[in-house]
Short mmCIF file of C-alpha atoms and ligand atoms in Angstrom, two decimals:
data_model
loop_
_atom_site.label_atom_id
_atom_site.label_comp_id
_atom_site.label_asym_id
_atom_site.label_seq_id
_atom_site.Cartn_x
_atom_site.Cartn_y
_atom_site.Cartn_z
CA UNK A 459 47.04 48.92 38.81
CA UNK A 460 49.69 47.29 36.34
CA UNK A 461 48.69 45.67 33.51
CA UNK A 462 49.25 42.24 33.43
CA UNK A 463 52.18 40.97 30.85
CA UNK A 464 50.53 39.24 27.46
CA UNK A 465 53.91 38.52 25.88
CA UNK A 466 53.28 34.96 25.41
CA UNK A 467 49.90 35.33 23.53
CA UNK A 468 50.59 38.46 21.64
CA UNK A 469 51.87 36.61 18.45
CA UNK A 470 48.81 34.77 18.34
CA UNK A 471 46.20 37.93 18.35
CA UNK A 472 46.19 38.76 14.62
CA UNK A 473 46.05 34.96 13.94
CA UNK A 474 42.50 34.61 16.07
CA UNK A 475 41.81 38.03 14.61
CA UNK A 476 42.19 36.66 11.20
CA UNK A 477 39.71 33.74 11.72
CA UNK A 478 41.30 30.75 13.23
CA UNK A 479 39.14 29.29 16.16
CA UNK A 480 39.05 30.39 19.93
CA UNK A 481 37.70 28.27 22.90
CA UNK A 482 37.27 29.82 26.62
CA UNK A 483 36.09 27.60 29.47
CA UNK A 484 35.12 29.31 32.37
CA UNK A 485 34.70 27.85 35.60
CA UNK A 486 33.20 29.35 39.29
CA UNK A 487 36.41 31.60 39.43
CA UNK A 488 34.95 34.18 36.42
CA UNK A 489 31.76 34.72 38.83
CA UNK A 490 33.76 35.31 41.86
CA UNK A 491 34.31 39.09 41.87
CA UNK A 492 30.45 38.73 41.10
CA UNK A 493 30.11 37.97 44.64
CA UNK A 494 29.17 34.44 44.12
CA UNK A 495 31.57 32.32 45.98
CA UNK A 496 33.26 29.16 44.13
CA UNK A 497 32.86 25.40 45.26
CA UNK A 498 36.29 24.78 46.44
CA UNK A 499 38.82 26.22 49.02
CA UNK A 500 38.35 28.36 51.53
CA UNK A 501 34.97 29.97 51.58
CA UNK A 502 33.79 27.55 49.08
CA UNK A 503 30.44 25.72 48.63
CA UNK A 504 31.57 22.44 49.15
CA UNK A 505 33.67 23.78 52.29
CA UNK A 506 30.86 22.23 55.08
CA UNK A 507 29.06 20.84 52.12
CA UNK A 508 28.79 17.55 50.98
CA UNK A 509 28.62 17.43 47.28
CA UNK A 510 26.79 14.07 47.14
CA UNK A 511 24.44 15.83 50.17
CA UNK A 512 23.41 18.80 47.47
CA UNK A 513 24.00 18.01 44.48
CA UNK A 514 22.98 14.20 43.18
CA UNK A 515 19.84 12.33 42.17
CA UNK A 516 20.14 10.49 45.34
CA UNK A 517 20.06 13.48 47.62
CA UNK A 518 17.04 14.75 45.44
CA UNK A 519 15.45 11.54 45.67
CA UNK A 520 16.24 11.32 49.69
CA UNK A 521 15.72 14.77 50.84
CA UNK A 522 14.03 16.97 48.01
CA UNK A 523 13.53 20.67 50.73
CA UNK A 524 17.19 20.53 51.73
CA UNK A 525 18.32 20.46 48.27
CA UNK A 526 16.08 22.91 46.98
CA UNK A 527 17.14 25.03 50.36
CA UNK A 528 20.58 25.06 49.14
CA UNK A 529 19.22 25.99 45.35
CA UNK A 530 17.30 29.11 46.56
CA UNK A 531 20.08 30.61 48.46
CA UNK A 532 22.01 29.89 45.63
CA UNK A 533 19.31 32.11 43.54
CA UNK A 534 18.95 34.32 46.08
CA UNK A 535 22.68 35.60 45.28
CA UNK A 536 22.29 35.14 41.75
CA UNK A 537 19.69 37.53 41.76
CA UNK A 538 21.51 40.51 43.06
CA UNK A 539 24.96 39.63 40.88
CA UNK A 540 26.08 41.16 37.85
CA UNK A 541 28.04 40.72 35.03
CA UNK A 542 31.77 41.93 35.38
CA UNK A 543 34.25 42.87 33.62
CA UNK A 544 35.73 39.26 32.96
CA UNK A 545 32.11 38.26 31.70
CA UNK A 546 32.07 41.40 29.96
CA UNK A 547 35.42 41.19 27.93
CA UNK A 548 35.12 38.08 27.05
CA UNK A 549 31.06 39.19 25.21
CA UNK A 550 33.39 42.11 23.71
CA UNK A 551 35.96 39.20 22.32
CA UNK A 552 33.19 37.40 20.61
CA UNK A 553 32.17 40.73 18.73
CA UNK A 554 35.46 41.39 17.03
CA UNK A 555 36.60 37.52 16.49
CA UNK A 556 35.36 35.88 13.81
CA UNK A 557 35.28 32.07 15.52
CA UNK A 558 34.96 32.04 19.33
CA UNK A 559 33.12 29.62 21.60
CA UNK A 560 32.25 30.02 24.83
CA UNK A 561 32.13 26.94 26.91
CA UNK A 562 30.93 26.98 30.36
CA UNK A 563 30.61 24.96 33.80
CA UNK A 564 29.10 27.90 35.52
CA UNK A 565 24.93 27.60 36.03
CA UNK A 566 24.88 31.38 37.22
CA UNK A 567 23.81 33.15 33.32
CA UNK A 568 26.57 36.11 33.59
CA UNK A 569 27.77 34.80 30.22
CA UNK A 570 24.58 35.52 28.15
CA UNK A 571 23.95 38.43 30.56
CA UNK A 572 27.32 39.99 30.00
CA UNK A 573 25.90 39.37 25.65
CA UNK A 574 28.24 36.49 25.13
CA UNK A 575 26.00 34.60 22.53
CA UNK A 576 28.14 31.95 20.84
CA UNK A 577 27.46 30.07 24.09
CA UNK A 578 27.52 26.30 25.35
CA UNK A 579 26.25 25.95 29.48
CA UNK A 580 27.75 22.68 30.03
CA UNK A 581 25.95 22.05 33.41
CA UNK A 582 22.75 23.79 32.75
CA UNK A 583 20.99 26.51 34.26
CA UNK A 584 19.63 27.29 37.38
CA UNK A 585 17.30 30.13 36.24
CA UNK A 586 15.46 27.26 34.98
CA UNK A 587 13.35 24.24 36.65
CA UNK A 588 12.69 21.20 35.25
CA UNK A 589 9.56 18.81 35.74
CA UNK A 590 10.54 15.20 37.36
CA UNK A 591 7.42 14.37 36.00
CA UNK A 592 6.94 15.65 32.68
CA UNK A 593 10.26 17.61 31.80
CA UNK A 594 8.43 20.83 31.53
CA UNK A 595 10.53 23.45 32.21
CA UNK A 596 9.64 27.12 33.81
CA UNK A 597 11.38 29.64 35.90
CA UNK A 598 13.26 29.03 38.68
CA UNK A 599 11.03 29.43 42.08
CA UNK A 600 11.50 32.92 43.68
CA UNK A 601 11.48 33.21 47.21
CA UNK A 602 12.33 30.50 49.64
CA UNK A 603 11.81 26.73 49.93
CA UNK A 604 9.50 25.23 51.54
CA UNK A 605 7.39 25.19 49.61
CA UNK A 606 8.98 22.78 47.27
CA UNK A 607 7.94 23.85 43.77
CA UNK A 608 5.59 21.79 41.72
CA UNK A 609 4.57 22.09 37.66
CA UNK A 610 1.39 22.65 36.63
CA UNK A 611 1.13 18.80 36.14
CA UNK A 612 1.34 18.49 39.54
CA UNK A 613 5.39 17.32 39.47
CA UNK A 614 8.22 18.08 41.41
CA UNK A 615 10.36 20.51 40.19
CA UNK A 616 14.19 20.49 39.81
CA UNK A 617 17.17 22.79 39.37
CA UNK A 618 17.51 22.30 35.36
CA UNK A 619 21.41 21.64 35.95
CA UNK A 620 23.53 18.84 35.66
CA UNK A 621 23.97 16.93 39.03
CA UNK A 622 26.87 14.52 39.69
CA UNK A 623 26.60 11.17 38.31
CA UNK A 624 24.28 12.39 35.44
CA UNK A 625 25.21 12.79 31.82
CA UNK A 626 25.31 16.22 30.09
CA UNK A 627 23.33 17.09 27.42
CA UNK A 628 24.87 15.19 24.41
CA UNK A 629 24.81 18.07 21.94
CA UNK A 630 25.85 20.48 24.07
CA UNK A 631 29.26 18.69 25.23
CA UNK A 632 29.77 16.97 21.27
CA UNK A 633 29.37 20.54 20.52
CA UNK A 634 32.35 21.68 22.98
CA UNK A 635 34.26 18.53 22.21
CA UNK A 636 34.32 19.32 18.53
CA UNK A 637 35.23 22.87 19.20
CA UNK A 638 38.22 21.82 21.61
CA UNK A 639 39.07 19.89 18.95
CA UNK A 640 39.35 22.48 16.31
CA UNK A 641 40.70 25.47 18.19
CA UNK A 642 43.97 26.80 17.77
CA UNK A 643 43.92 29.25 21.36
CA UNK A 644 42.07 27.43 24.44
CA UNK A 645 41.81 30.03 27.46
CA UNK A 646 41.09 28.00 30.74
CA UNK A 647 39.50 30.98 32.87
CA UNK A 648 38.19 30.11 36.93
CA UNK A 649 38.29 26.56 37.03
CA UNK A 650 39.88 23.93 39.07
CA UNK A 651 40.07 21.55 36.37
CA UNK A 652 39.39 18.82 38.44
CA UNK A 653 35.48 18.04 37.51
CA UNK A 654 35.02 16.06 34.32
CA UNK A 655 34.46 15.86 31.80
CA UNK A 656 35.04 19.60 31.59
CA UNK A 657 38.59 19.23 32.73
CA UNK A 658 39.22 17.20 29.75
CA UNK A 659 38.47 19.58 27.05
CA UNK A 660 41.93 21.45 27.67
CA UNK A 661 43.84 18.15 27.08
CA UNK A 662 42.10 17.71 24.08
CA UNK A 663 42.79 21.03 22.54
CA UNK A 664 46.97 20.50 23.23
CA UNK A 665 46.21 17.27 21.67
CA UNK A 666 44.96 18.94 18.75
CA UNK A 667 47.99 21.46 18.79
CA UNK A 668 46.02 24.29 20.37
CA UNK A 669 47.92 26.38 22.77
CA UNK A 670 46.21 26.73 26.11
CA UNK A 671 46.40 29.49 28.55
CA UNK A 672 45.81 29.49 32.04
CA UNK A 673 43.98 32.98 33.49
CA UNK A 674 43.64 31.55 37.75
CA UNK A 675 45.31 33.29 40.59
CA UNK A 676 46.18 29.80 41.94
CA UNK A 677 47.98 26.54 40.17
CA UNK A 678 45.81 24.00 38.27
CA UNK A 679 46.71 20.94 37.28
CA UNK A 680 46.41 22.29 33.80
CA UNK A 681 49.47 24.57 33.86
CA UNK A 682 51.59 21.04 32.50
CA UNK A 683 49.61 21.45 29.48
CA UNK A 684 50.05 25.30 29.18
CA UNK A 685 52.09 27.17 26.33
CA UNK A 686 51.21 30.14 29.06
CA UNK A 687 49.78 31.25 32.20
CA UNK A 688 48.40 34.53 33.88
CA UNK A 689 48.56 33.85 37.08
CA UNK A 690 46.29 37.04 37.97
CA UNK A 691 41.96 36.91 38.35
CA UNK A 692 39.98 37.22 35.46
CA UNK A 693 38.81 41.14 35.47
CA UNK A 694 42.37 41.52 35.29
CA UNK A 695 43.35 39.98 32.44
CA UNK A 696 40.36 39.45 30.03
CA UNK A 697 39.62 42.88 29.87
CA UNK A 698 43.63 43.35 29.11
CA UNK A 699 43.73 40.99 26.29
CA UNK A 700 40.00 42.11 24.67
CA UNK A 701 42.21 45.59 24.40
CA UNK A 702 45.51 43.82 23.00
CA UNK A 703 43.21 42.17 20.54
CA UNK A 704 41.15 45.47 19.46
CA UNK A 705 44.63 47.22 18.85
CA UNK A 706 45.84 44.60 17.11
CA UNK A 707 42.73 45.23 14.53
CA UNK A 708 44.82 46.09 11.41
P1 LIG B 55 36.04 25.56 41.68
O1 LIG B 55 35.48 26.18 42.90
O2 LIG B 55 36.46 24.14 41.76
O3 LIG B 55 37.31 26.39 41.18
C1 LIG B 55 37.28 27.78 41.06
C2 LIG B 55 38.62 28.25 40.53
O4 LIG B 55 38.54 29.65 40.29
C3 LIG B 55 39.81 28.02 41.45
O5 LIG B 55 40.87 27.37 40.73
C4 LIG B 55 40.23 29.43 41.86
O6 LIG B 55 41.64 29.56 42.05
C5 LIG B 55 39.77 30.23 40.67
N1 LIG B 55 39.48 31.66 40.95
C6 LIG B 55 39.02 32.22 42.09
N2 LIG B 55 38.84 33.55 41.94
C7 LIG B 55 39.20 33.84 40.66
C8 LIG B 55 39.24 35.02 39.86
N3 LIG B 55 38.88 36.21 40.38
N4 LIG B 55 39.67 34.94 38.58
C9 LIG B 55 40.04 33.75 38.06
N5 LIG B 55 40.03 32.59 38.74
C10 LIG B 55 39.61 32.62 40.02
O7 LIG B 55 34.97 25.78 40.50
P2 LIG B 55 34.84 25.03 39.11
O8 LIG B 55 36.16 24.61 38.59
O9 LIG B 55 33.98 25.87 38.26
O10 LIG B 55 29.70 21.23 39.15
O11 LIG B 55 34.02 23.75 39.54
C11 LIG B 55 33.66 22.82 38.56
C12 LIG B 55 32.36 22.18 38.90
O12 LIG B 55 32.42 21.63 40.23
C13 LIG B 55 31.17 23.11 38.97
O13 LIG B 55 30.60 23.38 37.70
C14 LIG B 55 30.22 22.38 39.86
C15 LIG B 55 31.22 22.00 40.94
O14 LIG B 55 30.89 20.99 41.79
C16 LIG B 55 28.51 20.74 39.44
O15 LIG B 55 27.78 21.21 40.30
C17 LIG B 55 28.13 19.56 38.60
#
């Protein structure tokens, strides 16, 4: 298999090397040689799926078993997936770097699997249920729904993830914003770009004068904003550049 073609972010190694800030967002696309499929396009979860059916406060509120349904078999397939080599290039990058964050959309935990510590979930976690009661949180349920899981108060459970409509956690995202801010490389790895407020942490970087690469097989409507692209899938070219940088170590 060729190795993809780094020209346009070779000058820039020994410059991240040396200390000045990285940002990677990852989206659904970094799980997907996981075997966990992404929301959109073909094959997709939202492909038959309404989001606003699976993935609201109002669907929770209306119909608590199907959402939980589609949560299980969503942990179902988490449960037999494994960090790969995107997930773990990218932990590898954050060992020789001296300032790299990690910002992600996915809910799945390959990041902090794969060791990547330096780590901001955007939208949560679904190895984790909250209390609608008394925001307790525990494990995620095993096995499937119904039953619909309750708290030792006696409370409903939820999926401790961000649902449309709802805010994310404000320190997490001021967290990412400042860090988009600061960067001087922003990677956009597996994502769509179309979900905000994610989507808007590229544009911020270029605002700041950070140049952002695209790694997705398929166009975004980020590659406007890109000083490159790599139009390949992630295990392809993460692992490719965590070698570039390592023998770029002077
Ligand atoms: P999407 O499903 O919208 O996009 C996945 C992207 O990954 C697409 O652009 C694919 O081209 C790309 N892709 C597929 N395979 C890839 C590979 N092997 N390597 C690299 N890229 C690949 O997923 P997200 O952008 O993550 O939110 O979706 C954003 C949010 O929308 C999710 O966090 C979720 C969803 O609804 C909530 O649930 C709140």
């Amino acid at each position: 298999m060729s190795e993809p073609d780094l020209t346009p972010l070779l000058d820039l190694l020994p410059e991240l090397l040396a200390g000045r800030p990285l940002v990677v967002l990852t989206g659904a696309g970094i799980s997907a040689e996981s075997g966990l499929p992404t929301f959109r396009g073909p094959g997709g979860m939202w492909e038959g799926n309404r989001p606003e059916d699976l993935a609201t406060p109002e669907a929770f509120e209306s119909d608590p078993e199907k959402v939980w349904r589609f949560y299980a078999w969503r942990l179902e397939k988490l449960r037999g997936a494994r960090p790969n080599e995107g997930h773990l290039a990218l932990a590898r990058m954050e060992r020789i770097l001296p300032r790299m964050t990690l910002v992600t959309q996915n809910v799945d935990g390959l990041h902090a699997a794969a060791g990547s510590r330096n780590l901001l979930e955007l939208h949560g976690t679904l190895l984790v249920a909250r209390c609608t009661k008394c925001a307790r949180r525990s494990p995620a349920p095993e096995g499937p729904v119904p039953p619909l899981p309750v708290c030792i108060c006696g409370g409903l459970l939820r999926p401790d993830v961000v649902w449309f409509g709802e805010p994310l956690a404000p320190e997490t995202w001021e967290a990412a914003v400042r860090a988009a801010e600061e960067c001087a490389v922003f990677f956009v790895v597996g994502t769509s770009s179309v979900v905000a407020p994610a989507s808007s942490l590229a544009l911020l970087a270029a605002r700041g004068g950070a140049y952002v690469f695209e790694i997705n097989p398929k166009e975004t409507p980020i590659a406007p904003l890109a000083a490159g692209v790599f139009r390949a899938s992630a295990t392809k070219v993460l692992p490719a550049i965590a070698k570039a940088l390592v023998r770029t170590i002077p």
